[in-house]
Short mmCIF file of C-alpha atoms in Angstrom, two decimals:
data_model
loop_
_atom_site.label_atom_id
_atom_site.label_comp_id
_atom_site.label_asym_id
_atom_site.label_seq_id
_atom_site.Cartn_x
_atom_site.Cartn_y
_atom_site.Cartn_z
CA UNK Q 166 -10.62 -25.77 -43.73
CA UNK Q 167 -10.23 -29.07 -43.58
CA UNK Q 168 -8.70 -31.23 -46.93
CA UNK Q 169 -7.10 -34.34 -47.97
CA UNK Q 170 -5.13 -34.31 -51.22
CA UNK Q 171 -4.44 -38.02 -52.97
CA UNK Q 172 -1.74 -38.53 -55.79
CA UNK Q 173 -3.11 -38.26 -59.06
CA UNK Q 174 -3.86 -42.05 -61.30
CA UNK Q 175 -5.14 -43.74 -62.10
CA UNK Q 176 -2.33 -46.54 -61.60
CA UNK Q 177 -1.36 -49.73 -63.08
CA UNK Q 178 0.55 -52.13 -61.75
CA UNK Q 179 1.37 -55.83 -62.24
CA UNK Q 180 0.04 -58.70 -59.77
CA UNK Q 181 2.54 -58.95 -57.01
CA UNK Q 182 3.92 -55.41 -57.88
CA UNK Q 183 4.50 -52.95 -54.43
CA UNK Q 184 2.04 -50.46 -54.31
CA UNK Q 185 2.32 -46.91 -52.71
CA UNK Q 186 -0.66 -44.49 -52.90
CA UNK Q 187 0.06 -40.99 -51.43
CA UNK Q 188 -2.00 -39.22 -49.48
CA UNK Q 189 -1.40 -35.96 -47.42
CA UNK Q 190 -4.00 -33.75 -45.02
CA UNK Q 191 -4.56 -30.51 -43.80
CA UNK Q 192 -6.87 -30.11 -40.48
CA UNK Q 193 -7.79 -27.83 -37.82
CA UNK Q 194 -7.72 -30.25 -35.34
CA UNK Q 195 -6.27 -33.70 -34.44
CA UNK Q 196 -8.10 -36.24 -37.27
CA UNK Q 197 -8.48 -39.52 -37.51
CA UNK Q 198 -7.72 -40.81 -40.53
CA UNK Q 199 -9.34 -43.32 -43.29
CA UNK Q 200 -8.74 -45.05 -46.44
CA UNK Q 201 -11.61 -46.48 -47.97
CA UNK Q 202 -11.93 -48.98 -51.12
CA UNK Q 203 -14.71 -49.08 -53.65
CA UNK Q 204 -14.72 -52.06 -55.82
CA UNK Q 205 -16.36 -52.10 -58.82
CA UNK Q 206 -20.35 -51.84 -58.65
CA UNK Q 207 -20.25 -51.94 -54.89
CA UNK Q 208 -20.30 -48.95 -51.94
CA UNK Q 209 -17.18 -47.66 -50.41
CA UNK Q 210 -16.23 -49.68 -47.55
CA UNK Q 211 -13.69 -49.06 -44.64
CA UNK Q 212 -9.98 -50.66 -45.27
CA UNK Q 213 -8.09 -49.01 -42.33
CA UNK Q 214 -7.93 -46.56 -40.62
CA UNK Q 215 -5.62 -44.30 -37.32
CA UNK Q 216 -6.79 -42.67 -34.97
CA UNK Q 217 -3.63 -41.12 -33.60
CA UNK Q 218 -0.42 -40.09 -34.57
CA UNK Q 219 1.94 -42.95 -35.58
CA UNK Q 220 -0.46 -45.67 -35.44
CA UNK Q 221 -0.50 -48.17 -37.93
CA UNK Q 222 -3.72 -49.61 -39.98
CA UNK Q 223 -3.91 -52.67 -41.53
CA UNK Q 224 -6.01 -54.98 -43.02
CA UNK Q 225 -6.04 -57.12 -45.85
CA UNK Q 226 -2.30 -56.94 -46.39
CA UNK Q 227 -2.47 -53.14 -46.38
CA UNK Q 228 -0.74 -50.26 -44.39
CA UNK Q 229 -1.10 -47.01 -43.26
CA UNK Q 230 0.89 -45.02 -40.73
CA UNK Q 231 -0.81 -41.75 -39.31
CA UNK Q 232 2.49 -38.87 -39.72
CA UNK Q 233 1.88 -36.26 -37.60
CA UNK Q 234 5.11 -34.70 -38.52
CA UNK Q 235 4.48 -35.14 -42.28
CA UNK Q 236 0.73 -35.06 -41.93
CA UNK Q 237 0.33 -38.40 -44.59
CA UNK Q 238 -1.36 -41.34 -44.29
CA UNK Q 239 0.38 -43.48 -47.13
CA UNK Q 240 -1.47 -46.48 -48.65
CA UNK Q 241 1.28 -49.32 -49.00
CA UNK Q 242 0.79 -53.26 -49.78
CA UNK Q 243 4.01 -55.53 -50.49
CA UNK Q 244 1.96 -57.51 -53.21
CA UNK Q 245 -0.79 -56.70 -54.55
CA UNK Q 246 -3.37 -58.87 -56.34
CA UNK Q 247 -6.02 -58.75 -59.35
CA UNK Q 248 -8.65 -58.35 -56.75
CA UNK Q 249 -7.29 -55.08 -55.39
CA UNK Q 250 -8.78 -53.41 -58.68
CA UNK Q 251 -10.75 -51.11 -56.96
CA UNK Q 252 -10.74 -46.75 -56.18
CA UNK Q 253 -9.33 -45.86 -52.92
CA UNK Q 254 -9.76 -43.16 -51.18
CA UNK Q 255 -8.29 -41.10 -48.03
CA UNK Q 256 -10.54 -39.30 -45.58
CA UNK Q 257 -10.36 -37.73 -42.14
CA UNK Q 258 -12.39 -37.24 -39.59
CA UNK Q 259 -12.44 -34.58 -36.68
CA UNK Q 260 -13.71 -36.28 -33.86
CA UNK Q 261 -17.40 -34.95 -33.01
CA UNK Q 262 -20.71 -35.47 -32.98
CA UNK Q 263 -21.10 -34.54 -36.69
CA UNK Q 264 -18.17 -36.38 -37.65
CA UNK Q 265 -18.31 -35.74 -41.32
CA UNK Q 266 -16.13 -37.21 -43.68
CA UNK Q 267 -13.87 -34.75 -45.48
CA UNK Q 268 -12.45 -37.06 -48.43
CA UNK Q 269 -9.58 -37.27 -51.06
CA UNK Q 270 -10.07 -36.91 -55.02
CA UNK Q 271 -9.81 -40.93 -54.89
CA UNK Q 272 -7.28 -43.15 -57.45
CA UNK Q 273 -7.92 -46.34 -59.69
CA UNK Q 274 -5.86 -48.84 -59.30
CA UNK Q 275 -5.87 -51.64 -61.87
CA UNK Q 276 -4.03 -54.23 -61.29
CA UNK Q 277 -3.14 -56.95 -64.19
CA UNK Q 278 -2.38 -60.39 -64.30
CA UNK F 366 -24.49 -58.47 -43.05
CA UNK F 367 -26.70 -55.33 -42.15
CA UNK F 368 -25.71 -52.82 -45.06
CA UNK F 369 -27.23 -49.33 -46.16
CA UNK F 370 -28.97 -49.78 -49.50
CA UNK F 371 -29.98 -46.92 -52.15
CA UNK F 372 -32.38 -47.15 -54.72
CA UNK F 373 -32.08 -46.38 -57.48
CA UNK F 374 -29.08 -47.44 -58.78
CA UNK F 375 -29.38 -44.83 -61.91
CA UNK F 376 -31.58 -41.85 -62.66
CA UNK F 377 -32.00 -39.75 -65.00
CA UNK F 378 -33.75 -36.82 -65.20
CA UNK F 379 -34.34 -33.81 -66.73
CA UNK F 380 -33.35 -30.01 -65.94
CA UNK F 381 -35.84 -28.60 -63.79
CA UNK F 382 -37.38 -31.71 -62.41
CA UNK F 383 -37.94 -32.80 -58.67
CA UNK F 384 -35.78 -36.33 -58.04
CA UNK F 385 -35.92 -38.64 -54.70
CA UNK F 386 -32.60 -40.40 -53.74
CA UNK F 387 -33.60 -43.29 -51.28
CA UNK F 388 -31.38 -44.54 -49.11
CA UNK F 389 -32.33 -47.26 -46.00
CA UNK F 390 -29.55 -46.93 -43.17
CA UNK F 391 -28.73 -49.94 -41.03
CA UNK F 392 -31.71 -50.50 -38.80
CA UNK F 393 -29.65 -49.26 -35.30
CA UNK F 394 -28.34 -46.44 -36.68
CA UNK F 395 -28.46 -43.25 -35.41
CA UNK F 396 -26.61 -40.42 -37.83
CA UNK F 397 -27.05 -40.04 -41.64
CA UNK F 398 -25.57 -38.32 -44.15
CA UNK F 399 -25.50 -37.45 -47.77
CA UNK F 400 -22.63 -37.23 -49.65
CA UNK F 401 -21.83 -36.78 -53.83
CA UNK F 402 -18.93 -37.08 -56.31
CA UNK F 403 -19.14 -35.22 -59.49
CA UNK F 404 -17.38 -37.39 -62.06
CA UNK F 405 -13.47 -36.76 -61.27
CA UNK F 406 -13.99 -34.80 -58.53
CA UNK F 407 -13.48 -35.03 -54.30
CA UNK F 408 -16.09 -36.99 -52.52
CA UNK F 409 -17.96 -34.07 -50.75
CA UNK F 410 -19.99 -34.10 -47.98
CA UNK F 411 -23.69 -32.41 -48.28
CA UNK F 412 -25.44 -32.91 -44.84
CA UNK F 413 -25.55 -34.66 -41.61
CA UNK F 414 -29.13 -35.79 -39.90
CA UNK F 415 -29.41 -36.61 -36.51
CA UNK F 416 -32.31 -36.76 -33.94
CA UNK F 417 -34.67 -35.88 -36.80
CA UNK F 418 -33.33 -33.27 -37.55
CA UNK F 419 -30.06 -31.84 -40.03
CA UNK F 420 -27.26 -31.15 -37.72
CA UNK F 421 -24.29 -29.98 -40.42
CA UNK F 422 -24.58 -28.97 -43.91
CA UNK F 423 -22.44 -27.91 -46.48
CA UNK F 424 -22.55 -24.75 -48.87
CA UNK F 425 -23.66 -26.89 -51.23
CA UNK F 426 -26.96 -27.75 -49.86
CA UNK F 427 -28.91 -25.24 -50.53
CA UNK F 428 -32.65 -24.63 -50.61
CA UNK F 429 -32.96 -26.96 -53.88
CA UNK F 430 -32.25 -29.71 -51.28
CA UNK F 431 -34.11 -31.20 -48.56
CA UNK F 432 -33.54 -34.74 -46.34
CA UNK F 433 -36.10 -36.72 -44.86
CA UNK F 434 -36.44 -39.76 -42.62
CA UNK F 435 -40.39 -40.28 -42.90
CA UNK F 436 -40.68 -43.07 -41.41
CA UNK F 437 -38.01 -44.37 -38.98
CA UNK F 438 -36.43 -46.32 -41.92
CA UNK F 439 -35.57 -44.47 -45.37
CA UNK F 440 -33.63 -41.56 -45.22
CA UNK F 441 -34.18 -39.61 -48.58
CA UNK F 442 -32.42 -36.56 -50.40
CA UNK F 443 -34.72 -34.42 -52.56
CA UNK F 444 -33.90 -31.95 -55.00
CA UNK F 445 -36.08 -30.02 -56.20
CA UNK F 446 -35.28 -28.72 -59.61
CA UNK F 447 -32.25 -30.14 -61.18
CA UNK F 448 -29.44 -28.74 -62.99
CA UNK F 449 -26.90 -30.08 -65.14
CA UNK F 450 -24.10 -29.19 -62.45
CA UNK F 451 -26.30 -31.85 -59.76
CA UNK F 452 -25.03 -34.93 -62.30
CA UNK F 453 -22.76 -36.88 -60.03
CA UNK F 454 -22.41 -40.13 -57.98
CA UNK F 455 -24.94 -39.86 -54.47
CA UNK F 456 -23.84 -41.61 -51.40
CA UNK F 457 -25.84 -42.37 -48.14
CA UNK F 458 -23.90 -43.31 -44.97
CA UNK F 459 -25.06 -43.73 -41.80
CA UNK F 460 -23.54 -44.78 -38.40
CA UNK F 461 -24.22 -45.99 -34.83
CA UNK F 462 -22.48 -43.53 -33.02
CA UNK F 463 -20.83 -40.16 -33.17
CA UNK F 464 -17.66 -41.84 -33.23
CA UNK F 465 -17.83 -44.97 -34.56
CA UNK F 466 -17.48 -46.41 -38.80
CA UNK F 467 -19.65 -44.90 -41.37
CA UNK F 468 -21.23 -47.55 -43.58
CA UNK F 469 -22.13 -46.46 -46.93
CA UNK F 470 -24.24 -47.58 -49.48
CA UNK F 471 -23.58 -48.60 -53.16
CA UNK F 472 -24.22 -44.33 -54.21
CA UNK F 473 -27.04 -43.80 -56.97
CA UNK F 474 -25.91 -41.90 -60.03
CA UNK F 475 -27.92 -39.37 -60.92
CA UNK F 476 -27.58 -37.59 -64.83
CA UNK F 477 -29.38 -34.75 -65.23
CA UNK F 478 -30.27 -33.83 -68.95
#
């Protein structure tokens, strides 16, 4: 079946620090792929996401770039900020009319002033 | 902002009882779904309601759980009797289109005792 595996945290980083959150997938068919962010107290809510193979997501200073060839979907941001505090997750979707999430595990990041 | 909302924010209940998760998608939404997280686990998907009626679910929903949309606006998740292993973090999503961004709401956790 279908699965997205995340590195294990949580981390902790310093403001400004480069962050790198791993995230590799398995899937039957051709996903598109997610990373969501839940901040503390609030739903998860969409940060990026690819819809095919070596597209880039962005948003808010973050990156993602859909590797067919390594099937990842790496989190990256050059500098990262108190306000990123927050879990993160990876997901995929195959394309249909179900379209169900199948998520990662999910990391903590805390980042400190 | 249109958002998905779930009420309530906590529950807890004990082993055995019946508990109602309530969730109210964004108004023009057409597919819903239930998902949970059991503390330091995946995000999981549980079931997928469209056209008034479920159109995926997981091997996790079984006949302890039931979805409902009784009135064009909430979209609820009953289970039945509880058990200790139901304790975990409920999401609601729901989404315009088959292919289009899941919204989510802020999850209720339910503790079962």
């Amino acid at each position: 079946g279908d699965s997205v595996t995340q590195m294990e945290g949580p981390v902790t980083l310093s403001e400004e620090a480069f962050l790198t959150i791993n995230c590799t997938y398995t899937a039957t068919g051709y996903p598109s792929l997610f990373w969501y962010v839940q901040y503390p107290g609030e739903g998860l809510q969409l940060l990026l996401k690819a819809t095919k193979a070596d597209d880039k997501g962005s948003n808010k200073g973050f990156e993602a770039t859909y590797r067919k060839e390594t099937t990842s979907f790496h989190l990256e941001k050059g500098s990262v900020q108190v306000s990123d505090s927050a879990v993160y997750f990876c997901a995929l979707v195959i394309a249909g009319a179900n379209s169900k999430l199948t998520f990662g595990k999910g990391i903590t990041l805390s980042v400190r002033p | 902002e249109p958002e998905v909302t779930q009420t309530p924010s906590h529950q807890v209940t004990q082993m055995g009882q019946e508990v109602i998760l309530r969730c109210v998608p964004i108004s023009n939404h057409l597919y819903f779904y239930w998902y949970r997280q059991i503390l330091g686990q995946k995000v999981e998907f549980l079931v997928s309601f469209y056209n008034n009626e479920i159109s995926e679910k997981s091997e996790i929903f079984d006949d302890q759980f039931s979805v409902e949309r009784p009135d064009g606006s909430n979209f609820t998740l009953k289970i039945r009797s509880t058990k200790l292993e139901d304790s975990a973090m409920y999401f609601c999503a729901s989404k315009e289109g088959a292919n289009t961004e899941a919204f989510f709401g802020q999850g209720t956790r339910l503790t079962v005792v």
